[in-house]
Amino acid sequence: MTTFKRASRALTSKLSAIYTCNFHPVTSLSHFSYTHNASFCSRPRQNSKEGSTIDLNQYPSDNIRNFSIIAHVDHGKSTLADRLLELTGTIRKGHGQPQYLDKLQVERERGITVKAQTATMFHRHKFLGSDTDFLLNLIDTPGHVDFSYEVSRSLAACQGALLVVDAAQGVQAQTVANFYLAFESNLAIIPVINKIDQPTADPDRVKAQLKSMFDLNPSDVLLTSAKTGLGLEQVLPAAIERIPPPPGKSTSPLRMLLLDSYYDEYKGVICHVAIVDGALHKGDKICSAATGQSYEVSDVGIMHPELVATGILLTGQVGYIVSGMRSTKEARVGDTLHHTRTVIQPLPGFKPAKHMVFSGLYPADGSDFEALNHAIERLTCNDASVSVTKESSTALGLGFRNMEHTSFPLFLQCHIFLSTQMEGMVQNPAALPSNPKNRLIACWEPTVLATIIIPSEYVGSVISLCAERRGEQLEYSFIDSQRAFMKYRMPLREIVVDFYNELKSITSGYASFDYEDSEYQASDLLKLDILLNGQPVDAMATIVHKSKAPRVGRELVEKLKKFIDRQMFEIIIQAAIGSKVIARETLSAMRKNVLAKCYGGDVTRKRKLLEKQKEGKKRMKRVGSVDIPQEAFHELLKVS
Ligand SMILES: Nc1nc2c(ncn2[C@@H]2O[C@H](COP(=O)(O)OP(=O)(O)OP(=O)(O)O)[C@@H](O)[C@H]2O)c(=O)[nH]1
């Protein structure tokens, strides 16, 4: 049975909104700033409209097409978006800025798309026998595994999607995930095989994969090279002819869907919106269905691709509004905005991004806390999905917890049930009882559904890796004679640390991987304490699966021994579960030669000096504290 058919059956049980966690450090906080660069402003050409003279009244819904470009990472979405912007004269050809819509600094540095971006284009096309002007909204989405929540949000504003697949690599894990997101949103899907200029391109093989995986008709597939321009002229006509216009009613009261928001130093909060019904004019008073808060629209326009004021947005159009919101926290993604004094049925919106990974971030040098605080405030202003609480740790000083975009996933939330009849969600291992009286009697941990696509020769090693990570195989089939498709349920904690790197390394980089969050499952989880000279160090406690406790305990104490400097007294490093020590290392004391100046002679004097030294060491052990370098904490996080 094809994957497509299997998925069609499963459609009744809706996929939960994907919120993906940040497995790979992608950015430093200071890089999360928009870099609107004036030198790349659009300069309209033949097909485009001059910013100030754009009259959106010319574009009723029938002349509007809203579509996304979705694909696996690096299959050429952003390059294709660039070419389409050039083709419609929205940006100058050879504007010197590859991946124009990748505006974040991190996107430009890493060559990946993180935030979905929208651009409005104008294009004339012979439609139903006559030349017609169309308004096209193109939404470039991230393909990277960490950002698929952005994809699902973008699709809500679209009626169609270009599914781009690399002609040499073929269908990959995020191709599958993105296809289902689009398919479930009932979008018209236009398959595009890109990079056909590559010597290893095999479009026929990829067409066959699209047919067997998704039941997409080979004759509907467009063949393009976003690099050389080959085949690009078919893309916009196909979008206009195959994608339906937005379905909203222009005569109904205004309902607009809030898609995204960011903070601009000069304008304040800028919201990206899709007008589902009705029309919005500059000066209108609007209201949030979620909070009841009212605002006055001081600016409204389109992204062309920079902000161009139009004074109006009509049914089916996608654009921006400025309405005096003070922070992006007020701009709830998925909220319905409507005119004050009208009663409307709010749009379904999106499921809120689920907090799946809880992280801690502490500056190595405590005096940097204020700078970190400032950077985090800017980040939370720009990205409403990040929530933060300040925290003070005895070992690490002042810091933050509960961030979603940090580099070090520390603790995952798990659900516990105690013999004292207490029940709750736990994020911090320190909150788990070590005390046998408060015995943990049940524990549930979050899981993910992982999709893995690999060349057939790596099947054995990938199965071993997944088994070692406590994966349960749900599906195993072949896409074609060369590539296997596998689906696993895996505990989230097992893939957070290094799973993707290990998968890449055992498959020589050929594996592709995607995941979506799934339910909690009962699990034998234990709290593993780290003790230094018998004292538990809260910040080092961790939650481990029973089967892994001995290995993790051993690795942790060995790592700590390497990172803690020898001190004037012996340090005993232990890993323990409850009162049972499961691993131990001893860091011997630095021995000061107190007899160095004592030449020859008096044995009693020597003995006295040694006794005094022993006393001093005892005192230091008792009153002194063990210095633990920051690297030790960072290294501990890598042990899973
Ligand atoms: N040979 C060839 N290379 C291409 C083509 N299209 C894109 N590329 C290259 O493929 C790489 C990835 O292109 P992007 O457009 O950044 O891919 P993407 O899908 O947007 O990637 P993410 O935004 O990270 O998901 C870049 O080096 C492009 O120059 C093509 O048609 N032919």
PDB file of C-alpha atoms and ligand atoms in Angstrom, residues 72-79 99 111-113 142-144 194-195 197-198 225-227, ligand 1:
ATOM      1  CA  HIS A  72      12.913  19.380   1.917  1.00  0.00           C
ATOM      2  CA  VAL A  73      15.825  21.518   3.077  1.00  0.00           C
ATOM      3  CA  ASP A  74      18.099  22.743   0.263  1.00  0.00           C
ATOM      4  CA  HIS A  75      15.917  21.514  -2.594  1.00  0.00           C
ATOM      5  CA  GLY A  76      15.829  25.084  -3.919  1.00  0.00           C
ATOM      6  CA  LYS A  77      12.734  26.837  -2.518  1.00  0.00           C
ATOM      7  CA  SER A  78      14.369  30.187  -1.841  1.00  0.00           C
ATOM      8  CA  THR A  79      16.226  30.188  -5.166  1.00  0.00           C
ATOM      9  CA  GLN A  99      17.679  34.086  -1.282  1.00  0.00           C
ATOM     10  CA  GLY A 111      21.884  29.662   3.918  1.00  0.00           C
ATOM     11  CA  ILE A 112      18.697  28.269   5.452  1.00  0.00           C
ATOM     12  CA  THR A 113      15.189  29.644   5.812  1.00  0.00           C
ATOM     13  CA  PRO A 142      11.592  26.824   5.914  1.00  0.00           C
ATOM     14  CA  GLY A 143      12.449  23.234   4.955  1.00  0.00           C
ATOM     15  CA  HIS A 144      14.648  22.578   7.947  1.00  0.00           C
ATOM     16  CA  ASN A 194      13.968  21.305  -9.521  1.00  0.00           C
ATOM     17  CA  LYS A 195      17.721  21.253 -10.233  1.00  0.00           C
ATOM     18  CA  ASP A 197      20.523  20.940 -14.701  1.00  0.00           C
ATOM     19  CA  GLN A 198      22.569  18.718 -12.342  1.00  0.00           C
ATOM     20  CA  SER A 225      16.167  24.619 -12.861  1.00  0.00           C
ATOM     21  CA  ALA A 226      15.959  27.638 -10.574  1.00  0.00           C
ATOM     22  CA  LYS A 227      19.681  28.056 -11.267  1.00  0.00           C
TER      23      LYS A 227
HETATM   24  N1  LIG B   1      22.317  23.073  -9.684  1.00  0.00           N
HETATM   25  C1  LIG B   1      21.291  23.720  -9.124  1.00  0.00           C
HETATM   26  N2  LIG B   1      21.408  24.234  -7.882  1.00  0.00           N
HETATM   27  C2  LIG B   1      20.335  24.866  -7.342  1.00  0.00           C
HETATM   28  C3  LIG B   1      19.115  25.014  -8.039  1.00  0.00           C
HETATM   29  N3  LIG B   1      18.235  25.657  -7.226  1.00  0.00           N
HETATM   30  C4  LIG B   1      18.892  25.916  -6.080  1.00  0.00           C
HETATM   31  N4  LIG B   1      20.155  25.448  -6.140  1.00  0.00           N
HETATM   32  C5  LIG B   1      21.185  25.509  -5.097  1.00  0.00           C
HETATM   33  O1  LIG B   1      20.788  24.678  -4.015  1.00  0.00           O
HETATM   34  C6  LIG B   1      21.186  25.250  -2.775  1.00  0.00           C
HETATM   35  C7  LIG B   1      19.976  25.386  -1.849  1.00  0.00           C
HETATM   36  O2  LIG B   1      19.077  26.326  -2.429  1.00  0.00           O
HETATM   37  P1  LIG B   1      18.006  27.134  -1.541  1.00  0.00           P
HETATM   38  O3  LIG B   1      17.180  27.890  -2.512  1.00  0.00           O
HETATM   39  O4  LIG B   1      18.646  27.867  -0.425  1.00  0.00           O
HETATM   40  O5  LIG B   1      17.224  25.918  -0.915  1.00  0.00           O
HETATM   41  P2  LIG B   1      16.011  25.978   0.115  1.00  0.00           P
HETATM   42  O6  LIG B   1      15.152  24.823  -0.237  1.00  0.00           O
HETATM   43  O7  LIG B   1      15.392  27.327   0.103  1.00  0.00           O
HETATM   44  O8  LIG B   1      16.722  25.723   1.490  1.00  0.00           O
HETATM   45  P3  LIG B   1      16.131  26.074   2.958  1.00  0.00           P
HETATM   46  O9  LIG B   1      15.648  27.454   2.914  1.00  0.00           O
HETATM   47  O10 LIG B   1      17.305  25.921   3.846  1.00  0.00           O
HETATM   48  O11 LIG B   1      15.090  25.086   3.233  1.00  0.00           O
HETATM   49  C8  LIG B   1      21.837  26.596  -3.107  1.00  0.00           C
HETATM   50  O12 LIG B   1      23.219  26.399  -3.145  1.00  0.00           O
HETATM   51  C9  LIG B   1      21.306  26.920  -4.507  1.00  0.00           C
HETATM   52  O13 LIG B   1      22.204  27.701  -5.262  1.00  0.00           O
HETATM   53  C10 LIG B   1      19.028  24.457  -9.372  1.00  0.00           C
HETATM   54  O14 LIG B   1      18.013  24.522 -10.065  1.00  0.00           O
HETATM   55  N5  LIG B   1      20.150  23.832  -9.855  1.00  0.00           N
END
